[in-house]
XYZ file of C-alpha atoms in Angstrom:
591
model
C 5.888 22.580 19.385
C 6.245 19.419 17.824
C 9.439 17.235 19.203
C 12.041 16.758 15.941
C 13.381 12.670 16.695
C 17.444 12.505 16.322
C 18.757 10.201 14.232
C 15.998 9.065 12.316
C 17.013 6.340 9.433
C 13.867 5.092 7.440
C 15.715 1.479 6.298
C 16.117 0.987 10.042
C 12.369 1.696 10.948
C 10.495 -0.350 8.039
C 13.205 -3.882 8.464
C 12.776 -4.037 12.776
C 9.742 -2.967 12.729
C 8.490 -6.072 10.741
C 10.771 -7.963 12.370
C 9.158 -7.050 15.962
C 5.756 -7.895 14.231
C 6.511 -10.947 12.858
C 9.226 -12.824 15.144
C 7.476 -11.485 18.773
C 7.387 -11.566 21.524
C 10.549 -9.363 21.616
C 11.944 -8.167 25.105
C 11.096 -4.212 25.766
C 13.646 -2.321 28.112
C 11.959 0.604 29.269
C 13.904 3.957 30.137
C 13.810 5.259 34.051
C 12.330 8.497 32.345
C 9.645 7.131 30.242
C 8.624 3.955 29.453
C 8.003 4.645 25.960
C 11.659 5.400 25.193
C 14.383 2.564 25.779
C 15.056 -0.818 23.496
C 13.824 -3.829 21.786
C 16.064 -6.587 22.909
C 16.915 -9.865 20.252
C 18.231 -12.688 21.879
C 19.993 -15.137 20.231
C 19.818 -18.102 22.921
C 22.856 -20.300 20.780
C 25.075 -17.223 20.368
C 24.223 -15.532 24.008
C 24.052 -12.248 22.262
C 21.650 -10.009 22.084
C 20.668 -6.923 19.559
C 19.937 -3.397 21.035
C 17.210 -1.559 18.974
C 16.803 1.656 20.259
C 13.048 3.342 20.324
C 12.114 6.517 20.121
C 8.585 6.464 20.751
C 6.713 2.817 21.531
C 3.328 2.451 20.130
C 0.159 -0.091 21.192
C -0.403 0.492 17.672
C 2.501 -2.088 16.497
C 4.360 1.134 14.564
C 7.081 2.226 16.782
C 9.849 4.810 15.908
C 13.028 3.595 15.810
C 16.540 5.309 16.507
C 19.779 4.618 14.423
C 22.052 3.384 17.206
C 22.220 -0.489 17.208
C 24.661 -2.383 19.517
C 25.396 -6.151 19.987
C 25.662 -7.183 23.756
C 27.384 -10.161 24.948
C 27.688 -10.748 28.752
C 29.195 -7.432 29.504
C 30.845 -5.874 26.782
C 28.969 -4.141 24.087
C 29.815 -2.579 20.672
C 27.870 -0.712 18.108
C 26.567 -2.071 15.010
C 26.052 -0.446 11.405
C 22.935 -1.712 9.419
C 24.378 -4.149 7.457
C 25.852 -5.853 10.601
C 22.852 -5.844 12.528
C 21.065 -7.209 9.460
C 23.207 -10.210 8.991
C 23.033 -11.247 12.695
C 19.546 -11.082 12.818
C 19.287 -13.593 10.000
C 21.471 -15.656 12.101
C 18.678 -15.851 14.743
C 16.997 -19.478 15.158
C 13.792 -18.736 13.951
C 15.210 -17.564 10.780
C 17.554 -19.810 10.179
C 14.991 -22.739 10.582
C 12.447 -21.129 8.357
C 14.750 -20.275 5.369
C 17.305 -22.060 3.492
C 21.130 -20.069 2.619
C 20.167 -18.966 -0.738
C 16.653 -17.262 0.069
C 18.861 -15.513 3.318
C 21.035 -14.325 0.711
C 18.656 -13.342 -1.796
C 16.959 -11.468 0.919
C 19.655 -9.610 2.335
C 20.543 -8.472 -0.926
C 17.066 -6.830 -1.428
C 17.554 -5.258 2.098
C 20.367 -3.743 0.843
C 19.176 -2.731 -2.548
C 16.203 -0.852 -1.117
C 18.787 1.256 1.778
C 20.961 1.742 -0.876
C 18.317 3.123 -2.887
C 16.481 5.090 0.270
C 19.775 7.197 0.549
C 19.714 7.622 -2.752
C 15.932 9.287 -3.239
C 16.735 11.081 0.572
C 20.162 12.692 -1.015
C 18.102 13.578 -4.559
C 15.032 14.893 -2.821
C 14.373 18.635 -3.168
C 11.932 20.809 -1.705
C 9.519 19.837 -4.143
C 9.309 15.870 -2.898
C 9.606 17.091 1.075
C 7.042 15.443 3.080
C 6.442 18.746 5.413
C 6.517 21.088 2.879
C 3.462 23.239 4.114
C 4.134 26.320 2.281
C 1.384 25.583 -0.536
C -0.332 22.329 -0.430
C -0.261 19.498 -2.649
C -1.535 18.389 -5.493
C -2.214 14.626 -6.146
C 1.131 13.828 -8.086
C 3.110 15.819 -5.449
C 1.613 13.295 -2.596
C 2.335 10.326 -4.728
C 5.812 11.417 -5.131
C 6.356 12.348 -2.183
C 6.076 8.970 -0.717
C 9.714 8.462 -0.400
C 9.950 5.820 2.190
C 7.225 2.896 1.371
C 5.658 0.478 2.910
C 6.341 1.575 6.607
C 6.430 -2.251 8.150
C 8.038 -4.049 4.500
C 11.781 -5.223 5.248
C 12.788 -3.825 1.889
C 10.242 -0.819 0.678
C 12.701 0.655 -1.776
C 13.902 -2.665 -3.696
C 13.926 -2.114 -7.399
C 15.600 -5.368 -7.946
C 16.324 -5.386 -11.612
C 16.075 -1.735 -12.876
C 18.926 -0.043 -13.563
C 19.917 3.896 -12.314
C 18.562 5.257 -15.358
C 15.915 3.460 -15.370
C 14.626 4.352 -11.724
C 15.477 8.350 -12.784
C 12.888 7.957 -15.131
C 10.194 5.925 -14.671
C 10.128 5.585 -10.574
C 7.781 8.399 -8.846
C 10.014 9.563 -6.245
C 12.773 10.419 -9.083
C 11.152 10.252 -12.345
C 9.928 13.237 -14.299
C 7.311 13.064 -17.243
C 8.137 10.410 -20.195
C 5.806 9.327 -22.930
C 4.303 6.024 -23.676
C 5.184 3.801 -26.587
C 2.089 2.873 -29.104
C 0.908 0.203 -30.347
C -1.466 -1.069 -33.483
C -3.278 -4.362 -32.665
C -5.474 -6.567 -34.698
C -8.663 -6.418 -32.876
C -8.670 -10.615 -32.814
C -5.249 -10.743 -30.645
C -6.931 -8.182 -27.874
C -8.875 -10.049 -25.290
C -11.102 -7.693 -22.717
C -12.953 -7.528 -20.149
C -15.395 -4.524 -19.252
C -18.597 -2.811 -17.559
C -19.664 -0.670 -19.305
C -20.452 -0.128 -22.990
C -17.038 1.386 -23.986
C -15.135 0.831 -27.182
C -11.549 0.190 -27.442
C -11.121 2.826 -30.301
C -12.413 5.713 -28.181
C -11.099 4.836 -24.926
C -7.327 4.972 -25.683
C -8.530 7.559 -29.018
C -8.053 10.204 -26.029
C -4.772 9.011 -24.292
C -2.400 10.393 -27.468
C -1.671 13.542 -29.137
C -3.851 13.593 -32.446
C -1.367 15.600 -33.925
C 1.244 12.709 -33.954
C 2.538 9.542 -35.739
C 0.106 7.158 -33.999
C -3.098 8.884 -36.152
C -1.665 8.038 -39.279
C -1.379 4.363 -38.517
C -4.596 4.104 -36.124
C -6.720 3.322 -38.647
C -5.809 0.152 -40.399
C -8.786 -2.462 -41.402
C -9.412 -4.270 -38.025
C -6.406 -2.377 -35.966
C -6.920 -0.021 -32.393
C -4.726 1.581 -30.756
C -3.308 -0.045 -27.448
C -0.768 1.990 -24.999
C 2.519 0.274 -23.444
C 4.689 1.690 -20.736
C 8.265 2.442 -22.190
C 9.520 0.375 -19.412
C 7.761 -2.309 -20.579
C 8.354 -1.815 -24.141
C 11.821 -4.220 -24.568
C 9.735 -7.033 -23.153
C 6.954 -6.716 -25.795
C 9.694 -6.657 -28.370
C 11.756 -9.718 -27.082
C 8.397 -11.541 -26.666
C 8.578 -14.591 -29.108
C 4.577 -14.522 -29.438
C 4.314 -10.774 -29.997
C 7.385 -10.733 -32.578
C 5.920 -13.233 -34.579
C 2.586 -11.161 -34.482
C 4.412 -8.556 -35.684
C 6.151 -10.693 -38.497
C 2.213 -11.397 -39.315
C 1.574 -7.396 -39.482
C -1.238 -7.998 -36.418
C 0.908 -5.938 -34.228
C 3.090 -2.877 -35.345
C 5.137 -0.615 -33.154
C 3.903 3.096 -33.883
C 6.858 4.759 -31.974
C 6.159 6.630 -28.897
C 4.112 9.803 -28.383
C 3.780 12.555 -26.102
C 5.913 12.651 -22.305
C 2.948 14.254 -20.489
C 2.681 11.255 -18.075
C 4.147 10.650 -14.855
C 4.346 7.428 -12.640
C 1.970 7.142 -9.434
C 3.393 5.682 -6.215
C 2.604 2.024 -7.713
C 5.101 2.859 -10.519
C 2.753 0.512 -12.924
C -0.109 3.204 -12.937
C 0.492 6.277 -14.812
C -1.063 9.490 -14.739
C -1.527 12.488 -16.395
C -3.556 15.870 -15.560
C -4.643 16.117 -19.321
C -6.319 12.819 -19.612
C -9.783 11.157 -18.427
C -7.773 7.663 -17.480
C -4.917 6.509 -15.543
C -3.293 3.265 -17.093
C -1.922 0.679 -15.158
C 0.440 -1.831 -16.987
C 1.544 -4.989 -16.369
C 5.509 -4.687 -15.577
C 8.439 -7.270 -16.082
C 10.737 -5.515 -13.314
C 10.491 -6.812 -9.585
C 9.515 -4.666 -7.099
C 9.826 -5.305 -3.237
C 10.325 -9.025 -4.435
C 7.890 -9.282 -6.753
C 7.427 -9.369 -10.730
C 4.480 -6.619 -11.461
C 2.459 -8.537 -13.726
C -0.971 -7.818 -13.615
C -3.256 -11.782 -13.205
C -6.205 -12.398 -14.595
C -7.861 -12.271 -11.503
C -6.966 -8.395 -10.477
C -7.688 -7.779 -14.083
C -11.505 -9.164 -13.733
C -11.964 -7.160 -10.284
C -11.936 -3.825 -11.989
C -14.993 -4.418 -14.297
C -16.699 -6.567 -11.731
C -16.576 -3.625 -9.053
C -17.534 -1.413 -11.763
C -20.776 -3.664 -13.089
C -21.510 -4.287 -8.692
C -21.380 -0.283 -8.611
C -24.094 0.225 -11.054
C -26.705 -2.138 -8.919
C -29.649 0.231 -8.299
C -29.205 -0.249 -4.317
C -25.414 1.072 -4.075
C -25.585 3.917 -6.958
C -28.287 5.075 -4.412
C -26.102 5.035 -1.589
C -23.191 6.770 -3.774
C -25.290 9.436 -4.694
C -26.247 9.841 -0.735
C -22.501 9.529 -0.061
C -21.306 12.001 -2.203
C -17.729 12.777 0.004
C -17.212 9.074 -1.013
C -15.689 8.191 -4.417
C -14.333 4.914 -6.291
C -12.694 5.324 -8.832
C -13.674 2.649 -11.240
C -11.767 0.529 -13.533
C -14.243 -0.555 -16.084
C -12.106 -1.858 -19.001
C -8.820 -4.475 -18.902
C -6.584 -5.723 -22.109
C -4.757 -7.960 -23.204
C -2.819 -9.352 -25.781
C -3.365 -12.725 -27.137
C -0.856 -15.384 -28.656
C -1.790 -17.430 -31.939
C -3.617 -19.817 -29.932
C -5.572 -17.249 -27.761
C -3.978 -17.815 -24.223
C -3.373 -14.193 -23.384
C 0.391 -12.808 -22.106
C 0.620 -11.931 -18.764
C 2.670 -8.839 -19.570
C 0.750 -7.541 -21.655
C -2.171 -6.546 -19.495
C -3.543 -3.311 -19.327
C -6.015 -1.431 -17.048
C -8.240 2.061 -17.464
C -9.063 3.440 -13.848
C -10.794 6.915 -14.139
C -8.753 10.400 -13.605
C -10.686 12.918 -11.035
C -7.354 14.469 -10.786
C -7.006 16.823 -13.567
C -6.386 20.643 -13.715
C -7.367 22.021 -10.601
C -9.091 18.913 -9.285
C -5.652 17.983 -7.952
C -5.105 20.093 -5.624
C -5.229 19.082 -1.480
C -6.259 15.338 -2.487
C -3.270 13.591 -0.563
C -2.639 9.891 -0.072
C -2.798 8.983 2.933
C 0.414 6.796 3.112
C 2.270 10.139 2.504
C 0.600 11.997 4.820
C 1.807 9.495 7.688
C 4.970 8.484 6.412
C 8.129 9.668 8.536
C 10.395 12.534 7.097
C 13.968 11.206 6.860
C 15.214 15.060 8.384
C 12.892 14.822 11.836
C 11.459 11.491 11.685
C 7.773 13.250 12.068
C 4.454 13.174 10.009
C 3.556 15.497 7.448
C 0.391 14.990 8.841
C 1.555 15.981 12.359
C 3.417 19.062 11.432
C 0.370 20.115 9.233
C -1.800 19.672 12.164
C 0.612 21.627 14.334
C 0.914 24.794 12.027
C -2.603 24.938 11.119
C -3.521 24.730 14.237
C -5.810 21.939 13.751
C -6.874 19.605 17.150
C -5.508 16.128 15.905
C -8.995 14.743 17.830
C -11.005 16.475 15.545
C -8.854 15.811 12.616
C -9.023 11.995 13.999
C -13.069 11.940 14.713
C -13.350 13.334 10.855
C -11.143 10.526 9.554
C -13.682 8.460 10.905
C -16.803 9.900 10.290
C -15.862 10.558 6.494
C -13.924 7.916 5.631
C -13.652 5.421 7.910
C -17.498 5.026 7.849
C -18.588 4.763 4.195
C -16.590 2.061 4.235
C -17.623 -0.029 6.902
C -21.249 0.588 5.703
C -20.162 -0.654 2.398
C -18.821 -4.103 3.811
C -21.989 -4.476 6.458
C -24.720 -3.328 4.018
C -23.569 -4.314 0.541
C -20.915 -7.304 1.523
C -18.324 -5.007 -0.577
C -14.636 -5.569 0.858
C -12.178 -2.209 -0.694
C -8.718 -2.911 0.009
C -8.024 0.683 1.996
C -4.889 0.440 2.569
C -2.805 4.329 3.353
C -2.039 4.068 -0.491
C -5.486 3.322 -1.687
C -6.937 6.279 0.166
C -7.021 9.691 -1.431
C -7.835 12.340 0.542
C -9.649 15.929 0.078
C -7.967 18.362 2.321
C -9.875 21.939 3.484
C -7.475 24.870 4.190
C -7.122 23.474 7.911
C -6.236 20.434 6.792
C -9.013 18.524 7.630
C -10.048 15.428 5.403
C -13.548 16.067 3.388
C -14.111 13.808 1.368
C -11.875 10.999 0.230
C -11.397 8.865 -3.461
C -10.939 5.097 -2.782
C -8.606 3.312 -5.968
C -7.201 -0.227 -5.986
C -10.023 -2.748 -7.679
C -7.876 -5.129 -7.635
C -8.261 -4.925 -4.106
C -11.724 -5.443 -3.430
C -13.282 -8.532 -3.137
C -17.222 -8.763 -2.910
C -19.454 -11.401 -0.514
C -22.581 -12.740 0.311
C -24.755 -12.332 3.225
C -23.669 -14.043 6.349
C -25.055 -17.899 6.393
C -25.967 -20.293 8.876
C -25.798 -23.147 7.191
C -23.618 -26.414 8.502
C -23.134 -27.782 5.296
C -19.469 -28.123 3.882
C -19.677 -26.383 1.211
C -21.410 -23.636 3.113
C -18.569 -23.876 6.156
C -15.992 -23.335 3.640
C -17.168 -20.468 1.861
C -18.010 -18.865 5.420
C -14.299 -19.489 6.069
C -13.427 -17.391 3.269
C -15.848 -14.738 3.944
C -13.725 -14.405 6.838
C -10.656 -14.536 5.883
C -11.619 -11.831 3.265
C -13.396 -9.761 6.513
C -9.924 -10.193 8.340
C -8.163 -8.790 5.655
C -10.571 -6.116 4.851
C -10.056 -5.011 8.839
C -6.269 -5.242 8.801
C -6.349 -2.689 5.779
C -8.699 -0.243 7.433
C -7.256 -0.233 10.862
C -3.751 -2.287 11.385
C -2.468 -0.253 8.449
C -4.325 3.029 8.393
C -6.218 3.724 11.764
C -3.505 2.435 13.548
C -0.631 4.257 11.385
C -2.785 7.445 12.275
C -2.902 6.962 15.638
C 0.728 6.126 15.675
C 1.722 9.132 13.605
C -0.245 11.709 16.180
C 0.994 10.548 19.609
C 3.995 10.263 18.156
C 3.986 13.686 17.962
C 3.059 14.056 20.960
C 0.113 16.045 19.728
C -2.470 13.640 22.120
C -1.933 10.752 23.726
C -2.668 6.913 22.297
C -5.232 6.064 24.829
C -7.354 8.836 24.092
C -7.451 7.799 20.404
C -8.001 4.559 20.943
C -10.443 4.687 23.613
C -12.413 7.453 20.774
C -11.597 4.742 17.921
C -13.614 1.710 20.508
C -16.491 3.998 21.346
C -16.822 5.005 17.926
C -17.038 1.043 16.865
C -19.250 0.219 19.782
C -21.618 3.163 18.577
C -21.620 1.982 14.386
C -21.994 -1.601 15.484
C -25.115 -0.991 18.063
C -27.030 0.693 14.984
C -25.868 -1.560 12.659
C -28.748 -4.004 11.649
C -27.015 -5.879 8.340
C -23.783 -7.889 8.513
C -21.445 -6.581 12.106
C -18.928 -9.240 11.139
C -16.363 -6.869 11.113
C -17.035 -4.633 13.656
C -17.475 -7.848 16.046
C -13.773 -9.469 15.188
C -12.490 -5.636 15.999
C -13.994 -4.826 18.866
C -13.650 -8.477 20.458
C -10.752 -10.579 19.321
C -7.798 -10.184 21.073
C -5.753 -10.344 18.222
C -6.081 -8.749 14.863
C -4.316 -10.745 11.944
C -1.498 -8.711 9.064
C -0.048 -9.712 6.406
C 3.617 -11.065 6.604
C 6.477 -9.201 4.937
C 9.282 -10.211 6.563
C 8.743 -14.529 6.752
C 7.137 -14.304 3.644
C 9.830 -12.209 1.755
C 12.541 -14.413 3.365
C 10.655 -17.378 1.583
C 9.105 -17.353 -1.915
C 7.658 -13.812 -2.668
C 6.445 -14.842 -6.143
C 4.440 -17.704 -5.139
C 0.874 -16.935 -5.795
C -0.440 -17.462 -2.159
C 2.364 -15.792 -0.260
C 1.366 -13.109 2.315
C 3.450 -10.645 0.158
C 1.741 -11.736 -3.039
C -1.678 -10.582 -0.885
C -2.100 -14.343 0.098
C -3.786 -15.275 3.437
C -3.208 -13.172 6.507
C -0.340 -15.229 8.846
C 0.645 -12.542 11.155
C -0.734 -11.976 15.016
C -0.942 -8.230 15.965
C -2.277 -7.388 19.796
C -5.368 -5.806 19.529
C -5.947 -2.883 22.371
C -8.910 -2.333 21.446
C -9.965 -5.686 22.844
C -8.819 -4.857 25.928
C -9.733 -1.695 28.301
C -8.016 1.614 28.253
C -6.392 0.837 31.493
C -5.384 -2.415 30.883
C -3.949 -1.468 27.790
C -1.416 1.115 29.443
C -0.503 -1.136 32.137
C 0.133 -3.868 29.567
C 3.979 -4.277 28.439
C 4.466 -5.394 25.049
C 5.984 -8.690 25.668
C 2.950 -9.654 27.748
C 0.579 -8.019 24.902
C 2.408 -10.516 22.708
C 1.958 -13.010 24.741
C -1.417 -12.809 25.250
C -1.720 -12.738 20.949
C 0.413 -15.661 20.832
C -1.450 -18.360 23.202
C -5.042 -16.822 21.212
C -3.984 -17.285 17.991
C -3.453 -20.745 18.811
């Protein structure tokens, strides 16, 4: 029997949880009863207050559950806080304050707000279709990526829409949205710029994203002209675009008018999806999201056909026949429109990324980030209550992960140098009837990044590209196991299904096993298995600075952010450890 967590509040869990992350070492009080139940204690030394944050269940993992009940001690006397209190004291804290100027604490706040404001909104709208544990039948892949209610589990503001109105988030948002169509375009062929892999034609790529029988066919076919998709979202900001209106005033671009709503947004709200069609689109989008504008660069635009063109090397088509649980999906083809003078717009961009998931196809492939995402009601795991019902052991469900998943792609960084981005909503799983993962579809190009050999080489130029390589190694790590392995782990002890030192202790043998047979690049499993600290991205500093700034940790700039690692440490050193002294540890390494 799986233990439902009172007074569960998802706004609460994502903001102090980055917090803890990001501004540690923060006190622990641990309860008589259990030392995984008590506090995290803020102090503010010019104030002399401190900040109760209840927890629920502390994890080694970094991804504790917190409860709802925040009070504000000074000397003796206490008093509760709401959220909004306890969110504008915090960003009175020192740290903070010297890190941030007024108007970004403002700013910030403000997105706090926006995203709890719109967390009780989805939570209040949610039916029994979008419910996490809804076991009953399983899901298909749009269900999952609905279904992801909460977000980013360690973002202070997952649910910020920042400039999209009600209506707007009923529509075109996945977690309230239904279908809607997509507004078409004719384009002279000379104010298109591409990029692909593959010998694919404009004309017959988007030829099968429209219904034949509608306005767009009689207009497709103009001397020079193709077809190009926009999302209707998107669709004012092509129209108020001085560039594109005077392309239009030149007849080189023409509005067709919109076409059939059989599409639905994924849980990246710029990809769209649709069980009839061979290709998900992913658009560039003028709204900001957690912080940020969603325009697609250059750069993740050229990643898609590069992976794709790396992907058809005789060596790894090999290996992805052999590895046939293991899929990419590929994203051979990117467009964009041009401006009179060639320089393409950044909101126009546009990206094909192939559909597995149509009719049937869809049906127990599950992203992972909704699988281990807290329900609002109980403050448990889908995954866990699947696990639970089925009857499934959560170490065998654990030792699969890695076996199937996990390892194709650690073989693909130490044998190939290729670095996917497998982050919980990157990873698509295929579920048997016990709930077991099979085989597993890896998306996000934009999120892979592809390097050489190791090198031994002293020289400068050598030492610096090394440095990258691991920077881009240290990220590729805090994907696979600060934000999936160790979400999983988190999400099953929470549960109280097994306990975390079991999982871990499986997770280190498991590395120590892959990295004694390994005879290509161990750069990864080495930095896992022996740093003591594993480095994350910032979202809390680096929202409560510049979000749009091109290297920011948000923006997926360089990795700033000092996690313990226990699997650097022994089993029992690791439960005798406290937090604080964890942190500790992390803190005086890192430097």
């Amino acid at each position: 029997m799986i233990t439902r967590l009172a007074g569960f509040d998802p706004s609460i869990n994502t903001f102090f949880n980055a917090l803890i992350r990001e501004l540690g070492p923060v006190e622990y009080r641990a309860s008589h009863q259990d030392a995984n139940h008590g506090c995290f204690v803020l102090h503010n030394p010019l104030t002399h207050e401190r900040l109760l944050v209840p927890c629920l269940h502390r994890s080694g993992t970094g991804r504790h559950t917190l409860g709802t009940h925040l009070v504000r001690e000074a000397g003796n006397h206490t008093a509760p806080l709401d959220f909004r209190s306890a969110l504008e004291w915090c960003l009175k804290l020192p740290d903070i304050q010297h890190s941030s100027s007024v108007t970004s604490r403002q700013r910030f706040l403000g997105r706090v707000l926006n995203s709890h404001r719109n967390l009780t909104h989805i939570n209040a709208r949610s039916t029994g279709q979008h419910r996490v544990t809804r076991l009953e039948t399983p899901m298909t892949f749009i269900d999952g990526e609905r279904a992801l209610i909460n977000g980013q589990p360690d973002h202070p503001f997952p649910r910020d829409r920042g400039d999209m109105t009600l209506g707007e988030s009923l529509c075109y948002t996945p977690e309230l949205g239904d279908r809607f169509p997509l507004a078409w375009y004719s384009v002279d062929r000379q104010q298109l710029t591409k990029s692909q892999a593959a010998n694919l034609g404009v004309r017959a790529l988007t030829a099968g994203l429209f219904d034949p029988s509608g306005p767009q066919t009689l207009a497709a076919h103009p001397p020079g002209h193709v077809l190009i998709p926009c999302h209707p979202l998107q669709q004012y900001h092509w129209q108020a675009n001085p560039s594109i209106r005077r392309l239009q005033g030149q007849g080189r671009v023409r509005f067709l008018g919109m076409g059939r709503a059989d599409w639905r947004a994924t849980s990246s709200t710029q990809t769209v999806w649709s069980p009839e069609h061979d290709w998900m689109v992913r658009f560039s989008l003028s709204v900001r999201l957690q912080g940020r504008h969603r325009h697609i660069s250059h750069a993740e635009a050229n990643r898609g056909p590069a992976l794709s063109r790396l992907l058809e090397r005789p060596a790894l088509r090999r290996w992805l026949r052999q590895t046939a649980h293991f899929a990419i999906l590929r994203e051979p083809m990117t467009l964009a429109l041009c401006d009179k003078d060639g320089l393409e717009l950044d909101e126009t961009r546009i990206i094909f990324r192939e559909n597995p998931f149509q009719g049937r196809r869809d049906e127990r492939a599950e992203m992972l980030a909704t699988l281990l995402q807290e329900d609002p009601e109980h403050g448990q795991s889908r995954l866990a209550m699947a696990l639970a019902r089925h009857q499934t052991s959560p170490r065998q469900w654990f030792q699969q992960f890695l076996d199937r998943i996990a390892d194709p792609l650690l073989e693909a960084q130490s044998r190939f140098g290729l670095l996917l981005g497998c982050h919980p909503q990157n990873l698509i799983l295929g579920l048997d009837s016990r709930f077991l993962p099979e085989r597993v579809w890896y998306r996000g190009a934009q999120d892979s990044v592809s390097v050489g050999p190791e090198r031994a080489s002293n020289t400068g130029r050598d030492r610096q590209r090394q440095a990258e390589e691991e920077a881009a190694i240290r990220l590729f790590c805090h994907d696979l196991v600060v934000d999936s392995i160790f979400n999983i782990i988190a999400s099953l002890t929470r549960a109280e299904l097994c306990r975390e030192g079991e999982l871990l202790t499986l997770l280190k043998h498991w590395l120590m096993l892959r990295r004694s047979a390994v005879h290509q690049d161990s750069r990864a499993m080495d930095y896992l298995l022996a740093s003591p600290c594993l480095f994350a991205r910032s979202t809390f500093l680096a929202n409560l600075h510049d979000p749009e700034a091109p290297d920011s940790a948000a923006n997926g700039g360089p990795l700033c952010c000092p996690v313990p690692n226990p699997l650097s440490t022994s089993t029992s050193q690791w439960a005798t450890m406290s937090l604080t002294e964890s942190l500790e540890n992390v803190r005086r390494a890192a430097v």
